[in-house]
Short mmCIF file of C-alpha atoms in Angstrom, two decimals:
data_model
loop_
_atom_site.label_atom_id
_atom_site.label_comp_id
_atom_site.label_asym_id
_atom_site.label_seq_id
_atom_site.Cartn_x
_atom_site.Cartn_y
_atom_site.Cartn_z
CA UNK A 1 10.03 -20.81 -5.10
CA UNK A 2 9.61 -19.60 -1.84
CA UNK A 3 12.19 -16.31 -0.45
CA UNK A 4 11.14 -15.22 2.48
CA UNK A 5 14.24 -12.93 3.06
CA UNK A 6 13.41 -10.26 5.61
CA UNK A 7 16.44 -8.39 5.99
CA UNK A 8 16.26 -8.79 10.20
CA UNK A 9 12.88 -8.28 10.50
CA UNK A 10 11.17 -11.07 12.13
CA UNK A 11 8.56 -12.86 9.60
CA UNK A 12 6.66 -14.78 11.86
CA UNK A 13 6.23 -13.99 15.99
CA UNK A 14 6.26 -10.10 16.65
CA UNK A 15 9.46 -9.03 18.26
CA UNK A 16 9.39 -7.19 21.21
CA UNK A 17 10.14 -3.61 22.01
CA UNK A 18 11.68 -3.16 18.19
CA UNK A 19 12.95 0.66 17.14
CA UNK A 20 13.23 1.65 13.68
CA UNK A 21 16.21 4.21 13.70
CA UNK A 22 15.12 5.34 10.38
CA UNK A 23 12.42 6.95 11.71
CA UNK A 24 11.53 10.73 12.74
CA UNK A 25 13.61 11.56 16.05
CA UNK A 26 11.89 10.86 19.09
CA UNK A 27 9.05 9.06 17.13
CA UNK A 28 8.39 5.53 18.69
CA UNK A 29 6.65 3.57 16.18
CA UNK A 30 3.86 0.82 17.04
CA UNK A 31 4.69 -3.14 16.33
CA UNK A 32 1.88 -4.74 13.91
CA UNK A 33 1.85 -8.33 13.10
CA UNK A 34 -0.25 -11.28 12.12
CA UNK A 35 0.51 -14.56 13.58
CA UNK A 36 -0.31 -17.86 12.07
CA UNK A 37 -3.85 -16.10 10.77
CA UNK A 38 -6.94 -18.40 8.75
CA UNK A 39 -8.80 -15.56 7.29
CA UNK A 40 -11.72 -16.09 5.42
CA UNK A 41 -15.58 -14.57 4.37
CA UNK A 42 -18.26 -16.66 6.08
CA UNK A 43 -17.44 -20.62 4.43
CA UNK A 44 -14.91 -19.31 2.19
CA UNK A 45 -11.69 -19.67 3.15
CA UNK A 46 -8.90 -16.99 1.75
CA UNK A 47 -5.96 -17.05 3.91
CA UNK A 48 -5.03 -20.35 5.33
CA UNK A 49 -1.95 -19.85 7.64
CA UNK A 50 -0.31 -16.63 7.38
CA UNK A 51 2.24 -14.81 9.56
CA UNK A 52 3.64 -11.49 8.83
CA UNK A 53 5.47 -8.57 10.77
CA UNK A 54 5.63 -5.14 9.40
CA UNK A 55 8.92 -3.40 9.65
CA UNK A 56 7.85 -0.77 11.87
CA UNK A 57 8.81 3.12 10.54
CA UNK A 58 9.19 1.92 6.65
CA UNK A 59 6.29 1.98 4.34
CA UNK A 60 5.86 -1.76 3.28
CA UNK A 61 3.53 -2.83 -0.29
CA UNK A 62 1.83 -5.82 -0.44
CA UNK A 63 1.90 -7.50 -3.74
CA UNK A 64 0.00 -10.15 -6.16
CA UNK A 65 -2.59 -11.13 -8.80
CA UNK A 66 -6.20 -9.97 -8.61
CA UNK A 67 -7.82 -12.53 -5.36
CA UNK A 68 -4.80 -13.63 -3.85
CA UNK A 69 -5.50 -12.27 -0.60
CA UNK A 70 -3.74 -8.55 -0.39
CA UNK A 71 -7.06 -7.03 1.17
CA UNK A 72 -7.67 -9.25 3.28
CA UNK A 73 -5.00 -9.42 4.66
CA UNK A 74 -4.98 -5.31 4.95
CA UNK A 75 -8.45 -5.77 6.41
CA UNK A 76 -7.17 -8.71 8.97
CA UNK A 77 -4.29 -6.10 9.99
CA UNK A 78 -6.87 -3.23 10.07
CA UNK A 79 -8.89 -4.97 12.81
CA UNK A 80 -11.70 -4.68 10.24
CA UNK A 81 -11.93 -8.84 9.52
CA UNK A 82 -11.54 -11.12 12.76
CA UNK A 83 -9.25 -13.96 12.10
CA UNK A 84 -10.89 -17.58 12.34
CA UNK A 85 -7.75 -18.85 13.52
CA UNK A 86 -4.30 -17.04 14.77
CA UNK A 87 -4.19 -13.69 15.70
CA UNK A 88 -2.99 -9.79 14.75
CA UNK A 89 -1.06 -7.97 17.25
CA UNK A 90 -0.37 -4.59 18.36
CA UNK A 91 2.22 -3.76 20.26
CA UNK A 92 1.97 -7.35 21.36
CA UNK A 93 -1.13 -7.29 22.86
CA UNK A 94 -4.45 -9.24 20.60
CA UNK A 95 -5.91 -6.11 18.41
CA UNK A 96 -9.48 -7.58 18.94
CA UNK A 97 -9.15 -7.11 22.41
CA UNK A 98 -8.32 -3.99 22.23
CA UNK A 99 -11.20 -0.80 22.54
CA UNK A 100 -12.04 0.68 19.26
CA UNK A 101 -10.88 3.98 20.38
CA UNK A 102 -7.68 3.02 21.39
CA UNK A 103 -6.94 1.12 17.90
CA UNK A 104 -8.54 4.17 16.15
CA UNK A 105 -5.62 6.28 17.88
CA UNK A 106 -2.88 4.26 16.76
CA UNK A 107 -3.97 2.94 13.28
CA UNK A 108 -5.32 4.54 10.35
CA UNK A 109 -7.23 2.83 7.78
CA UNK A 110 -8.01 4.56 4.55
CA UNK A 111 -10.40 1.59 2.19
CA UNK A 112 -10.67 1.15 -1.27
CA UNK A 113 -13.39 3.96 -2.81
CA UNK A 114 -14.20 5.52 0.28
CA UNK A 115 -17.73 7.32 0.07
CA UNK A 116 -18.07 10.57 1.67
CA UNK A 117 -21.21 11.96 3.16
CA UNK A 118 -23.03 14.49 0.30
CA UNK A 119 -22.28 17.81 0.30
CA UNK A 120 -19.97 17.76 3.32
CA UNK A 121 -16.81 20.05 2.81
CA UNK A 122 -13.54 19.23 2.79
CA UNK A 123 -12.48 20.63 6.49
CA UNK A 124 -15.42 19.16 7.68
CA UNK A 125 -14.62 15.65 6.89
CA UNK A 126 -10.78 16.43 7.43
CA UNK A 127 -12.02 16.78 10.91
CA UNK A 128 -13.93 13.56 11.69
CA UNK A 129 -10.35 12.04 11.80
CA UNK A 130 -10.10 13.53 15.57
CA UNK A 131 -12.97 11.61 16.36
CA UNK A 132 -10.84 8.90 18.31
CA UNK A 133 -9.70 11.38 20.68
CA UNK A 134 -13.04 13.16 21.57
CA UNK A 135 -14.37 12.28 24.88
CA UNK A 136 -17.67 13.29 26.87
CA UNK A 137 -15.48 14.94 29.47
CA UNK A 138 -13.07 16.27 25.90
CA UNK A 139 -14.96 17.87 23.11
CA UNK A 140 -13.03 20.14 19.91
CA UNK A 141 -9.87 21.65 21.16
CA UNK A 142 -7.58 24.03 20.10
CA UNK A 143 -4.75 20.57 19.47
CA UNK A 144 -7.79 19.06 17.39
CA UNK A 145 -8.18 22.36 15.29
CA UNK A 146 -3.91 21.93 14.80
CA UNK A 147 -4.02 18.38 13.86
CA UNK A 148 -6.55 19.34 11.38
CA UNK A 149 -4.56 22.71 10.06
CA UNK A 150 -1.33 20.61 9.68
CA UNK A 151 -3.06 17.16 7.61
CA UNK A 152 -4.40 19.70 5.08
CA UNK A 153 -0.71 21.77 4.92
CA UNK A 154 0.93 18.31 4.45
CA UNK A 155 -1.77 17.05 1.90
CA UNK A 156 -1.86 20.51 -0.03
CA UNK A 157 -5.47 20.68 0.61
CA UNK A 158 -5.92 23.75 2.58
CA UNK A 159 -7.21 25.97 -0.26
CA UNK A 160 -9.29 23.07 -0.72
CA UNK A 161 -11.25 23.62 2.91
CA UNK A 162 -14.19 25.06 2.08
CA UNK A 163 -15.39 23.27 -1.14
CA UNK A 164 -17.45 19.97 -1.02
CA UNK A 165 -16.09 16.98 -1.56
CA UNK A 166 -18.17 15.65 -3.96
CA UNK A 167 -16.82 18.52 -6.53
CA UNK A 168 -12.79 17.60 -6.68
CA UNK A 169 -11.14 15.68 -8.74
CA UNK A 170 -10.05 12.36 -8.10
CA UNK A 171 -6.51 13.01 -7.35
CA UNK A 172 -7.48 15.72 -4.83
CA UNK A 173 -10.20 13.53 -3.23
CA UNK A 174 -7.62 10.82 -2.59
CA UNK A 175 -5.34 13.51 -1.15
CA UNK A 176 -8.13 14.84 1.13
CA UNK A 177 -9.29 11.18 2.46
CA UNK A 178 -5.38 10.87 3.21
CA UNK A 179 -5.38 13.75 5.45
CA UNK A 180 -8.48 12.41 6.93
CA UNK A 181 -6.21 9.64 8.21
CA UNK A 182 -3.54 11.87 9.13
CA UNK A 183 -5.70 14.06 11.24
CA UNK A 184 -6.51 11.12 13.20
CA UNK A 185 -3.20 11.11 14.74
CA UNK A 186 -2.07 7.94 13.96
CA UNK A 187 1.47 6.14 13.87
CA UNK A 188 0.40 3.59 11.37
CA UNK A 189 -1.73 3.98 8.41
CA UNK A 190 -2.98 1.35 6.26
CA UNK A 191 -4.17 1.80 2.73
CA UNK A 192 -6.12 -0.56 0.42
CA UNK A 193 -5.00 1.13 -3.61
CA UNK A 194 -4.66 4.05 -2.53
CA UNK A 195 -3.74 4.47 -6.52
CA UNK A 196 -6.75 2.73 -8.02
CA UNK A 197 -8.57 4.76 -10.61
CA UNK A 198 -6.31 7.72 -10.38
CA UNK A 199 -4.38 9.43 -13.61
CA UNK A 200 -0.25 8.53 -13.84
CA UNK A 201 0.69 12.21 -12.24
CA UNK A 202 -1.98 11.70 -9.11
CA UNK A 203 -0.55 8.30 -8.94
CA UNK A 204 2.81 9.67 -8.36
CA UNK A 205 1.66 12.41 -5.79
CA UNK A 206 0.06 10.37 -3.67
CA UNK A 207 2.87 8.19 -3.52
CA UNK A 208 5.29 11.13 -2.94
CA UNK A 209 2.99 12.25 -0.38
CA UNK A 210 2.85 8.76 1.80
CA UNK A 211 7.05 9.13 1.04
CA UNK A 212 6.76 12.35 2.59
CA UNK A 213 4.73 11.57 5.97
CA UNK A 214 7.11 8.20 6.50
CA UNK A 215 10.57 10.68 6.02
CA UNK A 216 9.53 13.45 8.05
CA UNK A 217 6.99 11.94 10.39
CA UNK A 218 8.35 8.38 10.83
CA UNK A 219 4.83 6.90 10.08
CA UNK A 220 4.93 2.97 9.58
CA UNK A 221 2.41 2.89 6.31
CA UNK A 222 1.40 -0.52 4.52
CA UNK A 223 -0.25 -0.68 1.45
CA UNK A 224 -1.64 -2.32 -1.22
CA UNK A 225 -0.79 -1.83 -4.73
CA UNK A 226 -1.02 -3.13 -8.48
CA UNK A 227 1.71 -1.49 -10.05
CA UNK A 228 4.76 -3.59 -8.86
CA UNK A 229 6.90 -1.08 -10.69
CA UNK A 230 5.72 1.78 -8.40
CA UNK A 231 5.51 -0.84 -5.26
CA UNK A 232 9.33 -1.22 -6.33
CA UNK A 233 10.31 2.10 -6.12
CA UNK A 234 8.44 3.49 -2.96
CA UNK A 235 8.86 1.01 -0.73
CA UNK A 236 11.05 -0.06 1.58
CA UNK A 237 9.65 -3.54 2.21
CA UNK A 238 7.71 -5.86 -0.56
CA UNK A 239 5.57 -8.72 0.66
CA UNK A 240 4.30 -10.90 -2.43
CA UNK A 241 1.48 -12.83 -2.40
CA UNK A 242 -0.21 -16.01 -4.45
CA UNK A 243 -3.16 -17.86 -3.31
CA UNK A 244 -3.17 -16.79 0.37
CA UNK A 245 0.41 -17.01 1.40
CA UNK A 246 3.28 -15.00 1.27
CA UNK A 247 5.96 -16.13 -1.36
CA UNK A 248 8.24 -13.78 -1.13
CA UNK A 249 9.15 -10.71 1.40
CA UNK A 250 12.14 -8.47 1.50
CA UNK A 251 13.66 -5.17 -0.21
CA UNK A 252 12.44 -4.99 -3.49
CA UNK A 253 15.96 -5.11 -4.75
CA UNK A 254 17.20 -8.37 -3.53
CA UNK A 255 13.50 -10.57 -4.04
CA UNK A 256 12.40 -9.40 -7.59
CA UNK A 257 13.51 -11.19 -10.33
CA UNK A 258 11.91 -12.63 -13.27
CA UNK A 259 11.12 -15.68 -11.46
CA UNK A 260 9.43 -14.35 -9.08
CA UNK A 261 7.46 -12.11 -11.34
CA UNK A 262 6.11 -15.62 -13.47
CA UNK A 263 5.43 -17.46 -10.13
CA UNK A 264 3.14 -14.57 -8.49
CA UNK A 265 1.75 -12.90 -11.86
CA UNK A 266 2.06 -15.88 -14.46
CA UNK A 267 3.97 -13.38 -16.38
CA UNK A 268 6.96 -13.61 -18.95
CA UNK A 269 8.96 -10.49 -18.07
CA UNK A 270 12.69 -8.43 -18.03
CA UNK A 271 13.82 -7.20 -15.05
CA UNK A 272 15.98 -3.68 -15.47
CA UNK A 273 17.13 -1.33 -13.08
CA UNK A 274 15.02 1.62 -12.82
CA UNK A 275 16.79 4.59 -14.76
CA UNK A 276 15.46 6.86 -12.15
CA UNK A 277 15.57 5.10 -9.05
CA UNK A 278 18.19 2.25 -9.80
CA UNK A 279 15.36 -0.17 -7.89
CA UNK A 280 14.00 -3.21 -9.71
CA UNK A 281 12.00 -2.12 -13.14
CA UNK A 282 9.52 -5.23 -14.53
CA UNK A 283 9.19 -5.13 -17.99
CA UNK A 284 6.63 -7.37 -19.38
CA UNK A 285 6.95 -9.45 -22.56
CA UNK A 286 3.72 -10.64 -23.53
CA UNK A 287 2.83 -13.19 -26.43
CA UNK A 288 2.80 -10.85 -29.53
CA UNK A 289 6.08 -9.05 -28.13
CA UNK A 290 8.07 -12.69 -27.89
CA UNK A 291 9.75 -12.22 -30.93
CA UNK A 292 11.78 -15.35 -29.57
CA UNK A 293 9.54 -17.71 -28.46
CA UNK A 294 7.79 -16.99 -31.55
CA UNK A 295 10.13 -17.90 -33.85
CA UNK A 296 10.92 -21.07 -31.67
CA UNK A 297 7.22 -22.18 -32.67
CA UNK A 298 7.49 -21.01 -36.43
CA UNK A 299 5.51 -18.16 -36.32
CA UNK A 300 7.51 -15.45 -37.06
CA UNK A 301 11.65 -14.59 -37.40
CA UNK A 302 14.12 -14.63 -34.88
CA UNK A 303 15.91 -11.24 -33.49
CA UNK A 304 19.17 -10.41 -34.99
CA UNK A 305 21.47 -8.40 -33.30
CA UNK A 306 18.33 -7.62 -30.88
CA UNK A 307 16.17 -6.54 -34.18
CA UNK A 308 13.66 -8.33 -35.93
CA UNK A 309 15.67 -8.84 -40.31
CA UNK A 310 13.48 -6.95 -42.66
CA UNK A 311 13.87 -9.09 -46.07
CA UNK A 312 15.20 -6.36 -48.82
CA UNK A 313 12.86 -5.51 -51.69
CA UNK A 314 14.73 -5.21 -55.54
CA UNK A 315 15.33 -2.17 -56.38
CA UNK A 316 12.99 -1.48 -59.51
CA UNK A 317 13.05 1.22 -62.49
CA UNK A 318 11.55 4.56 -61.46
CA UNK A 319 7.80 4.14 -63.56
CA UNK A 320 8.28 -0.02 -64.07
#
């Protein structure tokens, strides 16, 4: 199957001078696309053909099984893998010919297992996200020490300033690398699983916290993530992916289904709505849970009313 549904956003050449108007008054967001991209690592080749827009001012999750291409593709968008063939734009104009500075000012990319210097603080690294705007003619400014103050308020970090990096837990650390990335300014921020590694409640409030920078701030973020459950709930836009290419992009509610689910995972699965959020909810089956299917094979009983008969013992004499 193949559903490229992209409710009006453009899936393959970047359109020109688009404005969210779900995003933060007076914000302006940046247009990022990939057009007709071959990406691959020295011989091997990952991404054959691909063309993509993000919807600008809506956090977007790209979706799939383990190699299919997600980081790469991130990595291609983050002007961190030249293309072999095709290009990524921003705001129309080839990102590879752009300076590094100016990218660095406009994009924000936060990588999978980021390694901090030892024994540097957490202000102190908070701060080397205003590196893109220093200048030999502009050193540290009282704007730069603002940008800084505000990424650790929105991050809940500040009490964290002084203490080394090395020493948090991994839920904070994640938070601190994240306002890293918002210190540097940027409208768009790209993040490689941002989740991996990371308990169920840090999980959640680093996904409430990338929620909270696109509502208030506008911020166009894009990132990758395993959990199509959470994918389903926090974003706006879902872009699935199987061997390279993009099978499927839309909302979340109108392109996941249980077909989709078996073509991009390989998975047997329910699809519910959320209780919480009402979006799509994928509930995997697996082999031993297949009541069904087993029964269809011989191997066990089939559900009854949605419950697996339990054959009644005879009653027997008290001491028999």
């Amino acid at each position: 199957m193949s559903d490229r549904s992209t409710d009006g956003v453009v899936p393959h050449d970047c359109a020109e001078g688009v404005v969210s108007h779900d995003c933060a008054e007076g914000v302006v967001p940046h247009d990022l696309c990939a057009e007709h991209v071959r990406l691959a690592y020295d011989d091997h080749e990952v991404i054959a053909d691909l063309s993509v827009r993000i919807p600008p001012g809506r956090i977007t999750a790209i979706v799939g099984a383990n190699a299919c291409g997600k980081s790469t593709l991130l990595r291609a968008l983050a002007r961190l893998l030249r293309p072999k063939g095709g290009v990524v734009r921003l705001d129309g104009e080839d990102i590879h010919r752009l300076s590094t500075k100016d990218v660095a000012t406009q994009l924000g990319i936060l990588p999978q297992q980021p390694v901090s210097p030892e024994g540097i603080t957490v202000a102190d690294l908070v701060a080397r996200g205003r590196y893109p705007h220093q200048r030999w003619f502009r050193q540290w400014s009282e704007g730069d020490e603002v940008a800084v103050a505000e990424a650790l308020l929105a991050t809940n970090t500040l009490d964290l300033a002084t203490r080394p990096v090395d020493e948090l837990s991994g839920g904070q650390r994640q938070r601190v690398w994240i306002a890293m990335a918002l210190a540097q300014g940027t409208d768009i921020l790209l993040l490689d699983e941002p989740t991996t590694f990371l308990d169920l409640a840090h999980q959640v409030e680093v996904l409430d916290l990338l929620t909270d920078l696109n509502q208030a701030r506008g911020r166009t973020i894009v990132l990758v993530v395993h959990d199509l459950n959470q994918a389903c709930r926090y974003s706006h836009h879902l872009v699935a992916m199987k061997g390279g290419a993009i099978v499927a992009e839309g909302r979340p509610s109108e392109i996941v289904s249980e077909a989709l689910v078996a073509e991009v995972f390989d998975l047997v699965s329910r699809v519910v709505p959320d209780p919480v959020s009402g979006t799509p909810m994928v509930v995997p089956v697996g082999r031993h849970l297949d009541v069904n299917a087993e029964a269809a094979r011989g191997a066990g009983p089939a559900l009854v009313g949605g419950r697996v008969p339990v054959p009644r013992q005879p009653a027997t004499m008290a001491g028999a």
